[in-house]
C-alpha atoms as a PDB file:
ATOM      1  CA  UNK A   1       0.000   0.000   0.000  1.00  0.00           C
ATOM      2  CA  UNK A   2       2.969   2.190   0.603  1.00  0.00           C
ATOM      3  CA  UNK A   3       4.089   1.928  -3.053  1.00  0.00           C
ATOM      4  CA  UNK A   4       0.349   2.920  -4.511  1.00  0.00           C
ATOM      5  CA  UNK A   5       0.124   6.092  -1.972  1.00  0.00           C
ATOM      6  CA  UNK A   6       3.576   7.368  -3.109  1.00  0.00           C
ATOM      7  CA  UNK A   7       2.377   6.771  -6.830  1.00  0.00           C
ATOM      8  CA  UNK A   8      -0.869   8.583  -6.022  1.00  0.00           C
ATOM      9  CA  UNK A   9      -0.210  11.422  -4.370  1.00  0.00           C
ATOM     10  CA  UNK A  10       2.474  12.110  -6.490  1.00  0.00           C
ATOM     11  CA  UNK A  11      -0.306  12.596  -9.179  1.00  0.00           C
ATOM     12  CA  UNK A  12      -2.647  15.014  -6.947  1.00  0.00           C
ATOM     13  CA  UNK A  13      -3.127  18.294  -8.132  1.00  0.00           C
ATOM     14  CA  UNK A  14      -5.472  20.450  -6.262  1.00  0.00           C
ATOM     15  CA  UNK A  15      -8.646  21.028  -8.374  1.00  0.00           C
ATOM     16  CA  UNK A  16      -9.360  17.490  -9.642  1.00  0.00           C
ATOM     17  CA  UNK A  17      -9.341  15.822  -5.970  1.00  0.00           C
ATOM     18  CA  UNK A  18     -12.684  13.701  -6.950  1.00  0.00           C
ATOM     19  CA  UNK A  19     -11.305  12.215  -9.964  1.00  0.00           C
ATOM     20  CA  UNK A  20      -7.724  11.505  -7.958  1.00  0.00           C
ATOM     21  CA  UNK A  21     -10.161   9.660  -5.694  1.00  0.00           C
ATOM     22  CA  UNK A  22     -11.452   7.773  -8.585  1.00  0.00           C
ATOM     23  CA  UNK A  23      -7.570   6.968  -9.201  1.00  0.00           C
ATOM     24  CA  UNK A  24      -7.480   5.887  -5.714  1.00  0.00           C
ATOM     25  CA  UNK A  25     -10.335   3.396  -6.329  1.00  0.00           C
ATOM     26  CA  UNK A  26      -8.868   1.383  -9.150  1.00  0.00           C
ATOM     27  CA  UNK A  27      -5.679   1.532  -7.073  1.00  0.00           C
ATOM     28  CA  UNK A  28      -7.095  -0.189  -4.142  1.00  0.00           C
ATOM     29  CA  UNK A  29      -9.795  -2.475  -5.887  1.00  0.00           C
ATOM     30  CA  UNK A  30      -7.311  -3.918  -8.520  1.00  0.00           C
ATOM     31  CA  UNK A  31      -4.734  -5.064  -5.661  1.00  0.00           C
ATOM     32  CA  UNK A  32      -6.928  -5.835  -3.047  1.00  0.00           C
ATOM     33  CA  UNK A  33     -10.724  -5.992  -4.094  1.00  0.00           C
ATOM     34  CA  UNK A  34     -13.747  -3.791  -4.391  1.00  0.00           C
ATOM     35  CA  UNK A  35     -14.120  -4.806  -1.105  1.00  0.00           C
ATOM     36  CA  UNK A  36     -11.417  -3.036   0.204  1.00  0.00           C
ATOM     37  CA  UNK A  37     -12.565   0.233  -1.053  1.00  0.00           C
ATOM     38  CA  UNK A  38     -13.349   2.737   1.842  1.00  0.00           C
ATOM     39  CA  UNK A  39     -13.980   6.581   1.627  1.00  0.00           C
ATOM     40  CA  UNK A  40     -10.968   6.754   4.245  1.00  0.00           C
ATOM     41  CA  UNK A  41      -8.670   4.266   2.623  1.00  0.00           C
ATOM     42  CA  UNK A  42      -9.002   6.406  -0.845  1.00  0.00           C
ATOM     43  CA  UNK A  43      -8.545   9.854   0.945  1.00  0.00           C
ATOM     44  CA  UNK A  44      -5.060   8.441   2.755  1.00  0.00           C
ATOM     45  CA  UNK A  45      -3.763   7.053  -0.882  1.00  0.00           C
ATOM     46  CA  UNK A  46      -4.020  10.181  -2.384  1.00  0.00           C
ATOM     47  CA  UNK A  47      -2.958  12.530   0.676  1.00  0.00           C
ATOM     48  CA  UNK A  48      -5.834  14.206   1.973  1.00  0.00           C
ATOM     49  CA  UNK A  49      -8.448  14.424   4.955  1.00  0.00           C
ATOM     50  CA  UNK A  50     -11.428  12.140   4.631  1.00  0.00           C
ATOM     51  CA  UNK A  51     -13.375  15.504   5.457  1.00  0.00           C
ATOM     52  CA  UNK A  52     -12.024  16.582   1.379  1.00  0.00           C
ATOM     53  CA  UNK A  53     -12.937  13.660   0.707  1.00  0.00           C
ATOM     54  CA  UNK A  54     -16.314  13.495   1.871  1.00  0.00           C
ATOM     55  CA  UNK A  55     -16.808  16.784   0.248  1.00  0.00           C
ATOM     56  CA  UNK A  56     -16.761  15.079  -2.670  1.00  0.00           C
ATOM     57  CA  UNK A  57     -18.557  11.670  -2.332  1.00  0.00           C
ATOM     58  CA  UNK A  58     -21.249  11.382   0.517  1.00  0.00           C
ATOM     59  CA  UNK A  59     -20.006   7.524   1.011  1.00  0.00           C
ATOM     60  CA  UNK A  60     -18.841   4.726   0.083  1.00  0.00           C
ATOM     61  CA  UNK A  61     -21.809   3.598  -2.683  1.00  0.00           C
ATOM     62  CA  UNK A  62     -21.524   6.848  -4.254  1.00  0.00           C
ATOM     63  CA  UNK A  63     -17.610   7.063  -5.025  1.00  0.00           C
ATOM     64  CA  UNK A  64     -18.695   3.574  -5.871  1.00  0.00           C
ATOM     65  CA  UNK A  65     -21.539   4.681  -8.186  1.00  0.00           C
ATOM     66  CA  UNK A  66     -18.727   7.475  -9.967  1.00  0.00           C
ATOM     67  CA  UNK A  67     -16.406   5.086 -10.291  1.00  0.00           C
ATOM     68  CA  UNK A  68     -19.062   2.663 -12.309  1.00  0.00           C
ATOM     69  CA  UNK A  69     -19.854   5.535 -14.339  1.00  0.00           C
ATOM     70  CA  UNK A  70     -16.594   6.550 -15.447  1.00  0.00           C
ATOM     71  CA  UNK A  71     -16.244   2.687 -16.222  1.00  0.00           C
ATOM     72  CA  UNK A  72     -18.855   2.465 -18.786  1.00  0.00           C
ATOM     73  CA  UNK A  73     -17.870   5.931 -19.990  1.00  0.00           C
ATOM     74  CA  UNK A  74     -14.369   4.453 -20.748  1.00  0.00           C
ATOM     75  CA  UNK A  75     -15.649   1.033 -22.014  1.00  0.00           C
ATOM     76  CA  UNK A  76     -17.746   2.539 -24.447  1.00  0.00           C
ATOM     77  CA  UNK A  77     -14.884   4.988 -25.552  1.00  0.00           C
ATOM     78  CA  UNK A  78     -13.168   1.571 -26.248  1.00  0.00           C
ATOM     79  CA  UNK A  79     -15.864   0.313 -28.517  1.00  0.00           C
ATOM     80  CA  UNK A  80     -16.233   2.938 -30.576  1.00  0.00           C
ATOM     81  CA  UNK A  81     -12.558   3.652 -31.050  1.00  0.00           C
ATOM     82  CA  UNK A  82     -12.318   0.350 -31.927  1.00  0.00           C
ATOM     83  CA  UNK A  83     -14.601   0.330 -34.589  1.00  0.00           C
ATOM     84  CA  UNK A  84     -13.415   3.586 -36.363  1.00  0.00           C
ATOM     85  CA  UNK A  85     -10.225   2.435 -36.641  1.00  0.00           C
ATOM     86  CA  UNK A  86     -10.786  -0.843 -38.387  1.00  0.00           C
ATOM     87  CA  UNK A  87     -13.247   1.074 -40.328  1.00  0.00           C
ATOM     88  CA  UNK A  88     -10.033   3.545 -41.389  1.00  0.00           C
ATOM     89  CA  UNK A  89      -7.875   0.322 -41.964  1.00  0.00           C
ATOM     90  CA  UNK A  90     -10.126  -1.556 -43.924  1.00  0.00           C
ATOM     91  CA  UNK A  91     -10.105  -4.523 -41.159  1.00  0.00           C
ATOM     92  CA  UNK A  92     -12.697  -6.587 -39.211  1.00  0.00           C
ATOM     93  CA  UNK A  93     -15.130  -4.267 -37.366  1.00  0.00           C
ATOM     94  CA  UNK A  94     -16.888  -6.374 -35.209  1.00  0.00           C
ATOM     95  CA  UNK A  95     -13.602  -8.474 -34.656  1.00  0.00           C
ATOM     96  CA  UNK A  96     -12.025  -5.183 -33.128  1.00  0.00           C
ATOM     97  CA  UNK A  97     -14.956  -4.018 -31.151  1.00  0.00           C
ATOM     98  CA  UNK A  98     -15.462  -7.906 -29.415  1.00  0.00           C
ATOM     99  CA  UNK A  99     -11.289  -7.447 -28.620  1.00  0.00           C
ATOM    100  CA  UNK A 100     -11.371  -4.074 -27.610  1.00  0.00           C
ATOM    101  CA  UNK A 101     -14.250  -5.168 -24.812  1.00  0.00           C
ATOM    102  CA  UNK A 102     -12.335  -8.128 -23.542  1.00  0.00           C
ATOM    103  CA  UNK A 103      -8.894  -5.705 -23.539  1.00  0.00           C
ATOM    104  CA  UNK A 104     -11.152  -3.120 -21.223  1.00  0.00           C
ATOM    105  CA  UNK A 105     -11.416  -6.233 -18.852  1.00  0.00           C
ATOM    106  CA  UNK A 106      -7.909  -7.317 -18.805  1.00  0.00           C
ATOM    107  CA  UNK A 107      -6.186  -4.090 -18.571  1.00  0.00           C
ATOM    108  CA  UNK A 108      -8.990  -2.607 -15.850  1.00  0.00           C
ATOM    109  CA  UNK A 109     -10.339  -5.260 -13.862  1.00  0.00           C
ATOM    110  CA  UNK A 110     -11.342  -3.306 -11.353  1.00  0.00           C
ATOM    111  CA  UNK A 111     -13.142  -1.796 -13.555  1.00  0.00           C
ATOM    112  CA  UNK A 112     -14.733  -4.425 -15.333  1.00  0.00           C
ATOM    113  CA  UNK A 113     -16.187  -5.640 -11.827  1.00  0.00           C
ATOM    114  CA  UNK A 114     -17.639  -2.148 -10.848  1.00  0.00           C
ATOM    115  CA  UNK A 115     -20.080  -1.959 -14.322  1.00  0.00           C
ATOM    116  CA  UNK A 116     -23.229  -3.490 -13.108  1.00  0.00           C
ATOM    117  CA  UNK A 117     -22.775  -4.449  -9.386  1.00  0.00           C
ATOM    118  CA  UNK A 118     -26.111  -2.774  -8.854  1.00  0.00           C
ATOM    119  CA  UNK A 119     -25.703  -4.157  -4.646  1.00  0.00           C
ATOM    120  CA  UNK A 120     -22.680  -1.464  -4.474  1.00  0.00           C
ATOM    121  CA  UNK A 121     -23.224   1.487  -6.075  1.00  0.00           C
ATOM    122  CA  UNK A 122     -26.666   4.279  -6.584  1.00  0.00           C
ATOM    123  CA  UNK A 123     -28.161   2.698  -9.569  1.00  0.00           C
ATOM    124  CA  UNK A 124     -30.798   5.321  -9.797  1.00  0.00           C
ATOM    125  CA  UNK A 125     -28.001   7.876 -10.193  1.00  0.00           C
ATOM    126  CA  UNK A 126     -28.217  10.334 -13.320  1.00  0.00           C
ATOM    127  CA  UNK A 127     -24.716  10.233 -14.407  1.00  0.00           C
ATOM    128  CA  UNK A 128     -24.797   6.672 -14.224  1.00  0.00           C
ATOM    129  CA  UNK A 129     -28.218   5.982 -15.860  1.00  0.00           C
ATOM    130  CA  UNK A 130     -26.721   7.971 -18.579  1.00  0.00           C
ATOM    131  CA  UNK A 131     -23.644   6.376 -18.931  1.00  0.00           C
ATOM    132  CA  UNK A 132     -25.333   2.771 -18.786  1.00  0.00           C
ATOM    133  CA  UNK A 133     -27.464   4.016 -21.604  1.00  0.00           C
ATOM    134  CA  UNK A 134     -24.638   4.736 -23.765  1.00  0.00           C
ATOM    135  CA  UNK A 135     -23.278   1.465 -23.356  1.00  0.00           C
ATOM    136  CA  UNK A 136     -26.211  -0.203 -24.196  1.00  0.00           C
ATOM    137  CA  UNK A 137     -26.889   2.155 -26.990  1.00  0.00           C
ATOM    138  CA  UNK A 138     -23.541   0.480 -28.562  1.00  0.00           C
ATOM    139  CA  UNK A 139     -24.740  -2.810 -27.398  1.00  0.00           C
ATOM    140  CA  UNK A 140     -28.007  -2.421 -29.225  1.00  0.00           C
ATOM    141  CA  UNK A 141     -27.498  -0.976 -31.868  1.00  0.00           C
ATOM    142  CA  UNK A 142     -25.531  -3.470 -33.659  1.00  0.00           C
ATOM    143  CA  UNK A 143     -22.922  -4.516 -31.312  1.00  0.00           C
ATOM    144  CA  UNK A 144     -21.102  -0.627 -31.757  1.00  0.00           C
ATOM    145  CA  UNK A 145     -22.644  -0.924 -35.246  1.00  0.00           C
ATOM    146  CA  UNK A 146     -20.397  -3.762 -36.701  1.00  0.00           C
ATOM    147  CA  UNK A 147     -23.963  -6.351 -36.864  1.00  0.00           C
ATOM    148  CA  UNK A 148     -26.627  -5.283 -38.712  1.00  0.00           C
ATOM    149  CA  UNK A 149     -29.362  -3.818 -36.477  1.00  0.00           C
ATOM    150  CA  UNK A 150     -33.366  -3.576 -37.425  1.00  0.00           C
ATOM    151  CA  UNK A 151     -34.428  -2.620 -33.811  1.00  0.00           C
ATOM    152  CA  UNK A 152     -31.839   0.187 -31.963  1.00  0.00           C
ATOM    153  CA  UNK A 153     -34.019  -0.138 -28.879  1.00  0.00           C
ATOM    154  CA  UNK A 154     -33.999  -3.680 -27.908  1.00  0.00           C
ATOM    155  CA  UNK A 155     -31.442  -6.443 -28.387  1.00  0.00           C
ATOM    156  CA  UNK A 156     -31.668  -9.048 -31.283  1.00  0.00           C
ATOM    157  CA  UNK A 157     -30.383 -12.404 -30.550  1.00  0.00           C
ATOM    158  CA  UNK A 158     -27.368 -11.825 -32.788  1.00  0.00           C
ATOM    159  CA  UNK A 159     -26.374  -8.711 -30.609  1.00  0.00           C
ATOM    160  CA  UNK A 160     -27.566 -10.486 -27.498  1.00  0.00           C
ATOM    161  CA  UNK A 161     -24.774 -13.588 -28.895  1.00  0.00           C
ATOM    162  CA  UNK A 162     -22.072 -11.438 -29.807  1.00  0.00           C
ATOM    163  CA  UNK A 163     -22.211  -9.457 -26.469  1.00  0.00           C
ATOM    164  CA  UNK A 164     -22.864 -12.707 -24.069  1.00  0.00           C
ATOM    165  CA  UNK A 165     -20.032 -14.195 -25.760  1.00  0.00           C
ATOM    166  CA  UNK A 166     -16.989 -11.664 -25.481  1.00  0.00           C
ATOM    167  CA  UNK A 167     -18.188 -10.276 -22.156  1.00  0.00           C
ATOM    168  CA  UNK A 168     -18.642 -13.969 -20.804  1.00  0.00           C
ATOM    169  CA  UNK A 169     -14.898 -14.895 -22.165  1.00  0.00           C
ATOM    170  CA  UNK A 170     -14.201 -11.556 -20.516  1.00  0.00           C
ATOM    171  CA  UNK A 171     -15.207 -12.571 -17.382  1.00  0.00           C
ATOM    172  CA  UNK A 172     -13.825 -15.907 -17.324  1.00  0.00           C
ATOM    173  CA  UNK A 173     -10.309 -14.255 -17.565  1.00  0.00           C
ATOM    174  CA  UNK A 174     -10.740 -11.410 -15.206  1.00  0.00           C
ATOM    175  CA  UNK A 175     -12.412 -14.133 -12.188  1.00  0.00           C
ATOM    176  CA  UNK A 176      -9.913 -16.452 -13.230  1.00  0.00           C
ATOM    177  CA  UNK A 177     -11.658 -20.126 -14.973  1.00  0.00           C
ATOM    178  CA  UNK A 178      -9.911 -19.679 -17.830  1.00  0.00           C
ATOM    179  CA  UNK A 179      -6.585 -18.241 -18.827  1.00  0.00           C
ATOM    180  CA  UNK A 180      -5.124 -18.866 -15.585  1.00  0.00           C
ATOM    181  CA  UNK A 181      -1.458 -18.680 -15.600  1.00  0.00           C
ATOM    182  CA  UNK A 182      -1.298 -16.843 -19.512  1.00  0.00           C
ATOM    183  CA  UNK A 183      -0.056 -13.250 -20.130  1.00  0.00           C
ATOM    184  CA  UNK A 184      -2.231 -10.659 -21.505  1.00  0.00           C
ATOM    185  CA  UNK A 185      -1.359 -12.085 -25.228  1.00  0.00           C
ATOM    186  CA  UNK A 186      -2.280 -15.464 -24.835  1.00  0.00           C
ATOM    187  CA  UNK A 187      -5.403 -14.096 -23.857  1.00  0.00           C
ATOM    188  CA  UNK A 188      -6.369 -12.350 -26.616  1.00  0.00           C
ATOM    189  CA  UNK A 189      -5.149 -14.795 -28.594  1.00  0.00           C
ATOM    190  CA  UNK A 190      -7.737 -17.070 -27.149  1.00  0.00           C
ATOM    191  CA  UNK A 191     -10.036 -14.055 -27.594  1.00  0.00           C
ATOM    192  CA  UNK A 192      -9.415 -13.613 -30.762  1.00  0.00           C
ATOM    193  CA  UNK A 193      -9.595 -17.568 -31.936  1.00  0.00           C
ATOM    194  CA  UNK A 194     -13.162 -17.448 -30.129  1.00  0.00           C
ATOM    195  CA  UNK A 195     -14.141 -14.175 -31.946  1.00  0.00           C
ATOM    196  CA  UNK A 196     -13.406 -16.357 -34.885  1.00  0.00           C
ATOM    197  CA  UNK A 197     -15.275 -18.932 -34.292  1.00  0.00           C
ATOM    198  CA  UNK A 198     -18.288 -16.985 -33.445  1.00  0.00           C
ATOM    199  CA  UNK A 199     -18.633 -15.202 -36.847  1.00  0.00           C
ATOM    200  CA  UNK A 200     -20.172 -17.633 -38.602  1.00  0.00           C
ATOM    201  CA  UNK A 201     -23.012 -17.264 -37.117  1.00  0.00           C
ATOM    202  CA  UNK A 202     -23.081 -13.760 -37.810  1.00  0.00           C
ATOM    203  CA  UNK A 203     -21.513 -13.821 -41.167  1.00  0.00           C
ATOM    204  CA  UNK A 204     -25.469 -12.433 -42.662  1.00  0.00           C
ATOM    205  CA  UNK A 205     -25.545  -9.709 -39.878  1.00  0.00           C
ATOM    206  CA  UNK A 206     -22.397  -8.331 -39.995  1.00  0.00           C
ATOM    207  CA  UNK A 207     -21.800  -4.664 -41.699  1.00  0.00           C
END
């Protein structure tokens, strides 16, 4: 813990103190589990009072609830990025987009695991109701628009495969079935091989 609070508050800059706490959070939950995520924990890695802190976030579910949002903010970032750049290159869309959401997994775990545990954070929260509904706007409408979508507001079963697929493989890794013992490339290599495999069955649907 010493080495992560000499990292952190080494990047505190007055002014952005809530988003340093955010830091703080992926910090703490990728070494040691959501579970170990307190208001006061968070306010010592960065270097401050839990009174600044608490200015901030009213508790623990809502630096919780900011920390999901920013999550599906950044996964959905991922998605679309993705896509535009196989779309510049010429390459497989929807094989970049499914890769891009199991990278988000392996490279922020914490995360990952913060998305949609519902039991931790304010679901009912504005900037995360918003946030969620960006996500599943990619989700819907064609899997980051790499399937071909008839209905934007509802999942067809070929979105509802391509998504249950790479975020189940996704989760596999990051809870540790599968994978265990590979580096980051191996696992995308199994990714991708799986990706594969899966087209097929959306070789019509894909765009």
């Amino acid at each position: 813990m010493k080495s992560l609070m000499k990292k952190a508050k080494s990047n505190y800059h007055h002014g952005n103190l809530a988003e340093s706490l955010l830091d703080a959070v992926d910090e703490i939950a990728t070494q040691f589990g959501l579970e170990a995520v307190t208001l006061r924990a968070c306010a010592k890695l960065v270097g401050v009072s839990p009174s600044s802190a608490f200015r901030h976030y009213a508790d623990k579910r809502a630096l919780l609830t900011a920390f999901a949002t920013r999550a599906l903010h950044q996964l959905s970032n991922a998605m679309a990025t993705a896509k535009s750049h196989a779309y510049d290159h010429g390459n497989n869309a929807f094989l970049a987009v499914g890769l891009a959401y199991i990278e988000f997994a392996l490279d922020k775990p914490a995360f990952f695991r913060a998305m949609w545990r519902e039991e931790t954070i304010y679901s009912n929260d504005p900037d995360y109701i918003a946030a969620s509904h960006q996500l599943s706007s990619h989700l819907q409408g064609g899997f980051a628009e790499t399937i071909d979508d008839k209905d934007p507001n509802s999942f067809s079963p070929q979105e509802m495969l391509a998504w249950s697929s790479v975020h189940g493989l996704a989760n596999l890794f990051v809870e540790g079935p599968v994978g265990k013992g590979a580096d980051k490339e191996e696992k995308l290599q199994m990714a991708l091989e799986m990706i594969q495999a899966l087209s097929p069955a959306l070789q019509n649907e894909q765009v």
